[in-house]
PDB file of C-alpha atoms in Angstrom:
ATOM      1  CA  UNK A   1     102.787  95.321  94.252  1.00 69.00           C
ATOM      2  CA  UNK A   2     103.404  99.145  94.528  1.00 73.00           C
ATOM      3  CA  UNK A   3     101.235 100.697  96.794  1.00 92.00           C
ATOM      4  CA  UNK A   4     102.770 104.256  95.500  1.00 96.00           C
ATOM      5  CA  UNK A   5     104.826 104.641  92.311  1.00 96.00           C
ATOM      6  CA  UNK A   6     106.668 107.646  90.530  1.00 96.00           C
ATOM      7  CA  UNK A   7     107.955 108.107  87.589  1.00 96.00           C
ATOM      8  CA  UNK A   8     109.926 107.980  86.218  1.00 97.00           C
ATOM      9  CA  UNK A   9     113.145 107.714  88.587  1.00 96.00           C
ATOM     10  CA  UNK A  10     115.945 109.881  87.593  1.00 97.00           C
ATOM     11  CA  UNK A  11     115.256 113.010  84.866  1.00 97.00           C
ATOM     12  CA  UNK A  12     118.230 114.912  84.105  1.00 98.00           C
ATOM     13  CA  UNK A  13     116.919 117.652  82.110  1.00 97.00           C
ATOM     14  CA  UNK A  14     118.848 121.288  80.232  1.00 97.00           C
ATOM     15  CA  UNK A  15     117.118 124.079  82.022  1.00 97.00           C
ATOM     16  CA  UNK A  16     114.541 125.642  80.515  1.00 97.00           C
ATOM     17  CA  UNK A  17     112.856 122.755  79.617  1.00 98.00           C
ATOM     18  CA  UNK A  18     109.249 121.466  80.422  1.00 98.00           C
ATOM     19  CA  UNK A  19     108.676 118.246  82.707  1.00 98.00           C
ATOM     20  CA  UNK A  20     106.881 116.182  84.251  1.00 98.00           C
ATOM     21  CA  UNK A  21     106.407 113.356  87.100  1.00 98.00           C
ATOM     22  CA  UNK A  22     103.273 110.949  87.059  1.00 98.00           C
ATOM     23  CA  UNK A  23     102.511 109.143  90.771  1.00 97.00           C
ATOM     24  CA  UNK A  24      99.547 106.454  90.772  1.00 97.00           C
ATOM     25  CA  UNK A  25      98.467 105.255  94.400  1.00 97.00           C
ATOM     26  CA  UNK A  26      96.388 100.891  93.419  1.00 96.00           C
ATOM     27  CA  UNK A  27      95.278 101.969  98.535  1.00 94.00           C
ATOM     28  CA  UNK A  28      92.463 103.976  97.191  1.00 93.00           C
ATOM     29  CA  UNK A  29      93.436 106.755  99.294  1.00 94.00           C
ATOM     30  CA  UNK A  30      92.272 109.825  99.024  1.00 92.00           C
ATOM     31  CA  UNK A  31      94.458 112.452  99.440  1.00 93.00           C
ATOM     32  CA  UNK A  32      97.923 112.294  97.584  1.00 95.00           C
ATOM     33  CA  UNK A  33     100.547 114.835  97.912  1.00 95.00           C
ATOM     34  CA  UNK A  34     103.548 115.908  96.370  1.00 96.00           C
ATOM     35  CA  UNK A  35     106.842 116.636  99.049  1.00 96.00           C
ATOM     36  CA  UNK A  36     110.118 118.487  97.622  1.00 96.00           C
ATOM     37  CA  UNK A  37     113.454 116.650  99.668  1.00 95.00           C
ATOM     38  CA  UNK A  38     115.786 119.129  99.535  1.00 90.00           C
ATOM     39  CA  UNK A  39     120.392 119.408  99.373  1.00 84.00           C
ATOM     40  CA  UNK A  40     120.265 118.600 103.414  1.00 82.00           C
ATOM     41  CA  UNK A  41     117.116 116.371 102.651  1.00 84.00           C
ATOM     42  CA  UNK A  42     114.188 117.701 104.888  1.00 90.00           C
ATOM     43  CA  UNK A  43     111.269 117.197 102.887  1.00 94.00           C
ATOM     44  CA  UNK A  44     108.867 120.045 102.500  1.00 93.00           C
ATOM     45  CA  UNK A  45     105.271 119.596 101.223  1.00 94.00           C
ATOM     46  CA  UNK A  46     104.960 122.048  98.427  1.00 95.00           C
ATOM     47  CA  UNK A  47     100.512 120.179  96.877  1.00 93.00           C
ATOM     48  CA  UNK A  48      97.684 117.588  98.560  1.00 91.00           C
ATOM     49  CA  UNK A  49      94.742 116.680  96.526  1.00 91.00           C
ATOM     50  CA  UNK A  50      91.817 115.425  98.205  1.00 90.00           C
ATOM     51  CA  UNK A  51      89.595 113.392  96.015  1.00 87.00           C
ATOM     52  CA  UNK A  52      90.114 115.501  92.993  1.00 85.00           C
ATOM     53  CA  UNK A  53      90.466 118.584  94.589  1.00 89.00           C
ATOM     54  CA  UNK A  54      93.252 120.809  95.337  1.00 90.00           C
ATOM     55  CA  UNK A  55      93.386 121.375  99.716  1.00 88.00           C
ATOM     56  CA  UNK A  56      97.266 122.367  99.968  1.00 87.00           C
ATOM     57  CA  UNK A  57      99.304 124.455  98.108  1.00 86.00           C
ATOM     58  CA  UNK A  58     102.297 125.694 100.055  1.00 87.00           C
ATOM     59  CA  UNK A  59     104.299 128.909  98.658  1.00 78.00           C
ATOM     60  CA  UNK A  60     105.637 127.147  95.221  1.00 87.00           C
ATOM     61  CA  UNK A  61     106.509 128.475  92.368  1.00 90.00           C
ATOM     62  CA  UNK A  62     103.593 128.805  90.081  1.00 92.00           C
ATOM     63  CA  UNK A  63     106.196 126.936  87.384  1.00 96.00           C
ATOM     64  CA  UNK A  64     104.946 124.238  89.698  1.00 96.00           C
ATOM     65  CA  UNK A  65     101.478 122.573  88.524  1.00 94.00           C
ATOM     66  CA  UNK A  66      99.622 119.733  89.565  1.00 94.00           C
ATOM     67  CA  UNK A  67      96.945 117.755  88.440  1.00 93.00           C
ATOM     68  CA  UNK A  68      94.690 114.908  89.550  1.00 93.00           C
ATOM     69  CA  UNK A  69      92.157 113.493  86.591  1.00 92.00           C
ATOM     70  CA  UNK A  70      91.011 111.146  89.165  1.00 92.00           C
ATOM     71  CA  UNK A  71      91.938 110.353  93.033  1.00 90.00           C
ATOM     72  CA  UNK A  72      94.539 107.736  92.459  1.00 95.00           C
ATOM     73  CA  UNK A  73      96.451 109.827  90.481  1.00 96.00           C
ATOM     74  CA  UNK A  74      98.644 113.297  90.919  1.00 96.00           C
ATOM     75  CA  UNK A  75     101.070 114.830  88.400  1.00 96.00           C
ATOM     76  CA  UNK A  76     103.220 117.265  88.782  1.00 97.00           C
ATOM     77  CA  UNK A  77     104.569 119.778  85.371  1.00 97.00           C
ATOM     78  CA  UNK A  78     107.308 121.717  86.232  1.00 97.00           C
ATOM     79  CA  UNK A  79     107.675 124.644  83.855  1.00 97.00           C
ATOM     80  CA  UNK A  80     111.054 126.941  82.682  1.00 97.00           C
ATOM     81  CA  UNK A  81     113.492 124.505  84.892  1.00 97.00           C
ATOM     82  CA  UNK A  82     115.362 125.750  86.859  1.00 97.00           C
ATOM     83  CA  UNK A  83     118.993 124.384  88.506  1.00 96.00           C
ATOM     84  CA  UNK A  84     117.722 125.763  91.832  1.00 94.00           C
ATOM     85  CA  UNK A  85     114.770 123.006  90.879  1.00 96.00           C
ATOM     86  CA  UNK A  86     117.094 120.205  91.464  1.00 96.00           C
ATOM     87  CA  UNK A  87     116.119 118.056  94.232  1.00 96.00           C
ATOM     88  CA  UNK A  88     113.685 114.829  94.766  1.00 97.00           C
ATOM     89  CA  UNK A  89     110.716 114.737  94.322  1.00 97.00           C
ATOM     90  CA  UNK A  90     108.261 112.688  96.147  1.00 97.00           C
ATOM     91  CA  UNK A  91     104.867 111.223  95.858  1.00 97.00           C
ATOM     92  CA  UNK A  92     102.719 110.460  98.769  1.00 96.00           C
ATOM     93  CA  UNK A  93      99.087 109.023  99.186  1.00 96.00           C
ATOM     94  CA  UNK A  94      96.781 108.676 103.207  1.00 93.00           C
ATOM     95  CA  UNK A  95      93.357 107.632 103.405  1.00 87.00           C
ATOM     96  CA  UNK A  96      93.372 110.094 107.136  1.00 73.00           C
ATOM     97  CA  UNK A  97      93.740 108.952 110.054  1.00 71.00           C
ATOM     98  CA  UNK A  98      95.990 106.273 108.128  1.00 79.00           C
ATOM     99  CA  UNK A  99      99.026 105.487 107.314  1.00 89.00           C
ATOM    100  CA  UNK A 100     100.833 107.605 104.663  1.00 93.00           C
ATOM    101  CA  UNK A 101     102.843 106.116 102.113  1.00 95.00           C
ATOM    102  CA  UNK A 102     106.352 107.805  99.848  1.00 96.00           C
ATOM    103  CA  UNK A 103     107.099 107.070  96.748  1.00 95.00           C
ATOM    104  CA  UNK A 104     110.559 105.944  96.022  1.00 95.00           C
ATOM    105  CA  UNK A 105     111.078 108.831  94.259  1.00 96.00           C
ATOM    106  CA  UNK A 106     112.004 111.631  91.626  1.00 97.00           C
ATOM    107  CA  UNK A 107     115.954 112.710  90.872  1.00 97.00           C
ATOM    108  CA  UNK A 108     115.178 116.087  89.252  1.00 97.00           C
ATOM    109  CA  UNK A 109     119.071 117.397  87.749  1.00 97.00           C
ATOM    110  CA  UNK A 110     118.349 119.839  85.901  1.00 97.00           C
ATOM    111  CA  UNK A 111     121.332 120.812  84.293  1.00 97.00           C
TER     112      UNK A 111
ATOM    113  CA  UNK B   1     102.864 126.576 111.023  1.00 86.00           C
ATOM    114  CA  UNK B   2     103.805 123.531 113.191  1.00 92.00           C
ATOM    115  CA  UNK B   3     108.006 122.943 113.681  1.00 94.00           C
ATOM    116  CA  UNK B   4     108.902 119.765 114.160  1.00 97.00           C
ATOM    117  CA  UNK B   5     112.714 118.759 115.788  1.00 97.00           C
ATOM    118  CA  UNK B   6     114.980 115.602 115.622  1.00 97.00           C
ATOM    119  CA  UNK B   7     117.478 115.541 118.221  1.00 93.00           C
ATOM    120  CA  UNK B   8     119.835 114.934 118.066  1.00 93.00           C
ATOM    121  CA  UNK B   9     120.664 115.223 114.570  1.00 94.00           C
ATOM    122  CA  UNK B  10     123.477 111.967 114.212  1.00 96.00           C
ATOM    123  CA  UNK B  11     124.347 109.382 116.455  1.00 95.00           C
ATOM    124  CA  UNK B  12     127.129 107.134 116.112  1.00 97.00           C
ATOM    125  CA  UNK B  13     126.678 104.005 118.366  1.00 96.00           C
ATOM    126  CA  UNK B  14     128.496 100.125 118.612  1.00 97.00           C
ATOM    127  CA  UNK B  15     125.438  96.957 117.648  1.00 98.00           C
ATOM    128  CA  UNK B  16     123.521  95.784 120.622  1.00 97.00           C
ATOM    129  CA  UNK B  17     122.912  99.954 122.050  1.00 97.00           C
ATOM    130  CA  UNK B  18     119.965 100.491 122.623  1.00 97.00           C
ATOM    131  CA  UNK B  19     118.927 103.272 120.435  1.00 96.00           C
ATOM    132  CA  UNK B  20     116.744 106.530 121.796  1.00 97.00           C
ATOM    133  CA  UNK B  21     115.751 109.097 119.247  1.00 97.00           C
ATOM    134  CA  UNK B  22     112.796 112.318 119.536  1.00 97.00           C
ATOM    135  CA  UNK B  23     110.545 114.056 118.134  1.00 98.00           C
ATOM    136  CA  UNK B  24     109.201 117.054 119.258  1.00 98.00           C
ATOM    137  CA  UNK B  25     106.362 119.588 118.162  1.00 97.00           C
ATOM    138  CA  UNK B  26     104.970 122.731 118.321  1.00 96.00           C
ATOM    139  CA  UNK B  27     101.506 122.356 117.828  1.00 93.00           C
ATOM    140  CA  UNK B  28      99.659 119.652 120.545  1.00 91.00           C
ATOM    141  CA  UNK B  29      96.851 119.873 117.949  1.00 91.00           C
ATOM    142  CA  UNK B  30      97.623 116.415 115.645  1.00 93.00           C
ATOM    143  CA  UNK B  31      95.746 113.783 114.464  1.00 91.00           C
ATOM    144  CA  UNK B  32      98.065 111.699 114.483  1.00 94.00           C
ATOM    145  CA  UNK B  33     102.193 110.929 114.422  1.00 97.00           C
ATOM    146  CA  UNK B  34     104.567 108.390 111.974  1.00 97.00           C
ATOM    147  CA  UNK B  35     107.457 107.924 111.760  1.00 98.00           C
ATOM    148  CA  UNK B  36     109.747 107.039 108.861  1.00 97.00           C
ATOM    149  CA  UNK B  37     112.967 105.044 108.211  1.00 97.00           C
ATOM    150  CA  UNK B  38     115.158 106.224 104.963  1.00 96.00           C
ATOM    151  CA  UNK B  39     118.126 104.075 103.212  1.00 95.00           C
ATOM    152  CA  UNK B  40     120.308 106.361 101.327  1.00 91.00           C
ATOM    153  CA  UNK B  41     119.097 107.678  98.019  1.00 88.00           C
ATOM    154  CA  UNK B  42     116.067 105.315  98.396  1.00 91.00           C
ATOM    155  CA  UNK B  43     112.179 106.585  99.574  1.00 92.00           C
ATOM    156  CA  UNK B  44     110.318 106.684 103.062  1.00 95.00           C
ATOM    157  CA  UNK B  45     109.082 103.227 104.900  1.00 95.00           C
ATOM    158  CA  UNK B  46     106.679 103.506 107.422  1.00 95.00           C
ATOM    159  CA  UNK B  47     107.789 102.272 111.066  1.00 97.00           C
ATOM    160  CA  UNK B  48     105.399 103.841 112.724  1.00 97.00           C
ATOM    161  CA  UNK B  49     101.961 104.906 113.169  1.00 95.00           C
ATOM    162  CA  UNK B  50     101.463 106.810 116.512  1.00 96.00           C
ATOM    163  CA  UNK B  51      96.907 107.646 117.398  1.00 93.00           C
ATOM    164  CA  UNK B  52      96.498 111.772 118.886  1.00 93.00           C
ATOM    165  CA  UNK B  53      94.822 109.418 121.344  1.00 93.00           C
ATOM    166  CA  UNK B  54      97.193 107.008 121.570  1.00 95.00           C
ATOM    167  CA  UNK B  55     100.492 106.662 124.459  1.00 96.00           C
ATOM    168  CA  UNK B  56     103.012 104.636 122.025  1.00 96.00           C
ATOM    169  CA  UNK B  57     102.624 102.059 119.385  1.00 96.00           C
ATOM    170  CA  UNK B  58     105.001  98.943 119.279  1.00 97.00           C
ATOM    171  CA  UNK B  59     106.165  96.825 116.556  1.00 96.00           C
ATOM    172  CA  UNK B  60     108.684  93.547 116.798  1.00 97.00           C
ATOM    173  CA  UNK B  61     111.995  95.632 118.303  1.00 97.00           C
ATOM    174  CA  UNK B  62     110.634  99.543 117.606  1.00 98.00           C
ATOM    175  CA  UNK B  63     108.906 100.865 120.207  1.00 98.00           C
ATOM    176  CA  UNK B  64     107.294 104.633 120.128  1.00 98.00           C
ATOM    177  CA  UNK B  65     105.891 106.681 122.729  1.00 98.00           C
ATOM    178  CA  UNK B  66     103.447 109.543 122.065  1.00 97.00           C
ATOM    179  CA  UNK B  67     102.709 112.669 124.456  1.00 96.00           C
ATOM    180  CA  UNK B  68     100.460 114.684 122.968  1.00 94.00           C
ATOM    181  CA  UNK B  69     101.054 118.147 126.226  1.00 93.00           C
ATOM    182  CA  UNK B  70     104.210 118.517 125.997  1.00 95.00           C
ATOM    183  CA  UNK B  71     104.342 117.875 122.136  1.00 96.00           C
ATOM    184  CA  UNK B  72     106.976 114.935 122.316  1.00 97.00           C
ATOM    185  CA  UNK B  73     107.841 111.159 120.645  1.00 98.00           C
ATOM    186  CA  UNK B  74     110.414 109.213 121.517  1.00 98.00           C
ATOM    187  CA  UNK B  75     111.032 105.988 119.026  1.00 98.00           C
ATOM    188  CA  UNK B  76     113.624 103.385 120.940  1.00 97.00           C
ATOM    189  CA  UNK B  77     114.566 100.430 119.433  1.00 97.00           C
ATOM    190  CA  UNK B  78     115.820  97.501 120.609  1.00 97.00           C
ATOM    191  CA  UNK B  79     118.972  96.042 119.799  1.00 97.00           C
ATOM    192  CA  UNK B  80     120.189  97.260 117.373  1.00 97.00           C
ATOM    193  CA  UNK B  81     121.604  96.015 114.339  1.00 97.00           C
ATOM    194  CA  UNK B  82     124.172  97.709 111.632  1.00 97.00           C
ATOM    195  CA  UNK B  83     121.162  96.862 109.539  1.00 97.00           C
ATOM    196  CA  UNK B  84     118.645  99.841 111.196  1.00 98.00           C
ATOM    197  CA  UNK B  85     121.665 102.397 109.759  1.00 98.00           C
ATOM    198  CA  UNK B  86     119.678 105.630 108.414  1.00 97.00           C
ATOM    199  CA  UNK B  87     117.840 107.914 108.757  1.00 97.00           C
ATOM    200  CA  UNK B  88     114.920 108.350 110.809  1.00 98.00           C
ATOM    201  CA  UNK B  89     112.193 110.536 110.276  1.00 98.00           C
ATOM    202  CA  UNK B  90     108.972 112.032 112.976  1.00 97.00           C
ATOM    203  CA  UNK B  91     106.244 112.990 111.129  1.00 97.00           C
ATOM    204  CA  UNK B  92     102.999 115.486 112.327  1.00 96.00           C
ATOM    205  CA  UNK B  93      99.518 114.813 110.437  1.00 93.00           C
ATOM    206  CA  UNK B  94      97.313 117.639 111.742  1.00 89.00           C
ATOM    207  CA  UNK B  95      94.117 118.216 110.632  1.00 83.00           C
ATOM    208  CA  UNK B  96      94.140 120.584 107.514  1.00 83.00           C
ATOM    209  CA  UNK B  97      95.698 117.892 106.250  1.00 84.00           C
ATOM    210  CA  UNK B  98      99.647 118.799 105.960  1.00 89.00           C
ATOM    211  CA  UNK B  99     102.317 116.242 106.913  1.00 92.00           C
ATOM    212  CA  UNK B 100     105.528 117.804 108.374  1.00 94.00           C
ATOM    213  CA  UNK B 101     108.464 116.556 108.833  1.00 96.00           C
ATOM    214  CA  UNK B 102     111.927 116.802 111.053  1.00 96.00           C
ATOM    215  CA  UNK B 103     114.623 117.017 109.728  1.00 95.00           C
ATOM    216  CA  UNK B 104     115.871 113.625 111.037  1.00 96.00           C
ATOM    217  CA  UNK B 105     118.225 111.522 113.089  1.00 97.00           C
ATOM    218  CA  UNK B 106     121.345 109.668 111.230  1.00 97.00           C
ATOM    219  CA  UNK B 107     121.495 106.311 112.769  1.00 98.00           C
ATOM    220  CA  UNK B 108     124.843 104.232 112.068  1.00 98.00           C
ATOM    221  CA  UNK B 109     125.386 101.226 114.070  1.00 98.00           C
ATOM    222  CA  UNK B 110     128.704  99.908 114.051  1.00 97.00           C
ATOM    223  CA  UNK B 111     129.613  96.087 114.074  1.00 95.00           C
TER     224      UNK B 111
END
């Protein structure tokens, strides 16, 4: 049973398109995150939701919009994709102060 | 703002040698600290979680220590094996739900 699952695993798309990445966790956690891992492998937090409420919104272009329909799901929608959006996006969940669990990542390539 | 630094950035050792990975953080008001492993092209696997009230955690050949007052954690891997080759990431959890990552230490264990 996968604890945190993301779809799709790979996403190749053209500049200007709109795309979504979905994330689901079956751990019963209250808090979910989106992280971006750039080409230098550094993980930077983008958003966090706690019980469907946005609690962290880092300096991210407003082309990125998270949506949490329920506490087990956190989706990421990206409008007007740019070359610089190419990265690996990770979803994670936690029940602080417990462990954080990460999904396998979505490798987004914008061409 | 929490800054997390990992030294060294890369480490290459012969099989059987013990590994010492360092993590330092600037704000000692942490909730917990977690060590992850990331294999190339894969997601993050949680290795050890240390709560802010704890001094260390152990799992098999892995031992992680935490000195909150000095803002340091160390991950020890005993008797390294080629299968330990990966990038090791330190993440610091704060009371504001943020999980801040270091840039990682890439370990190569030579057979």
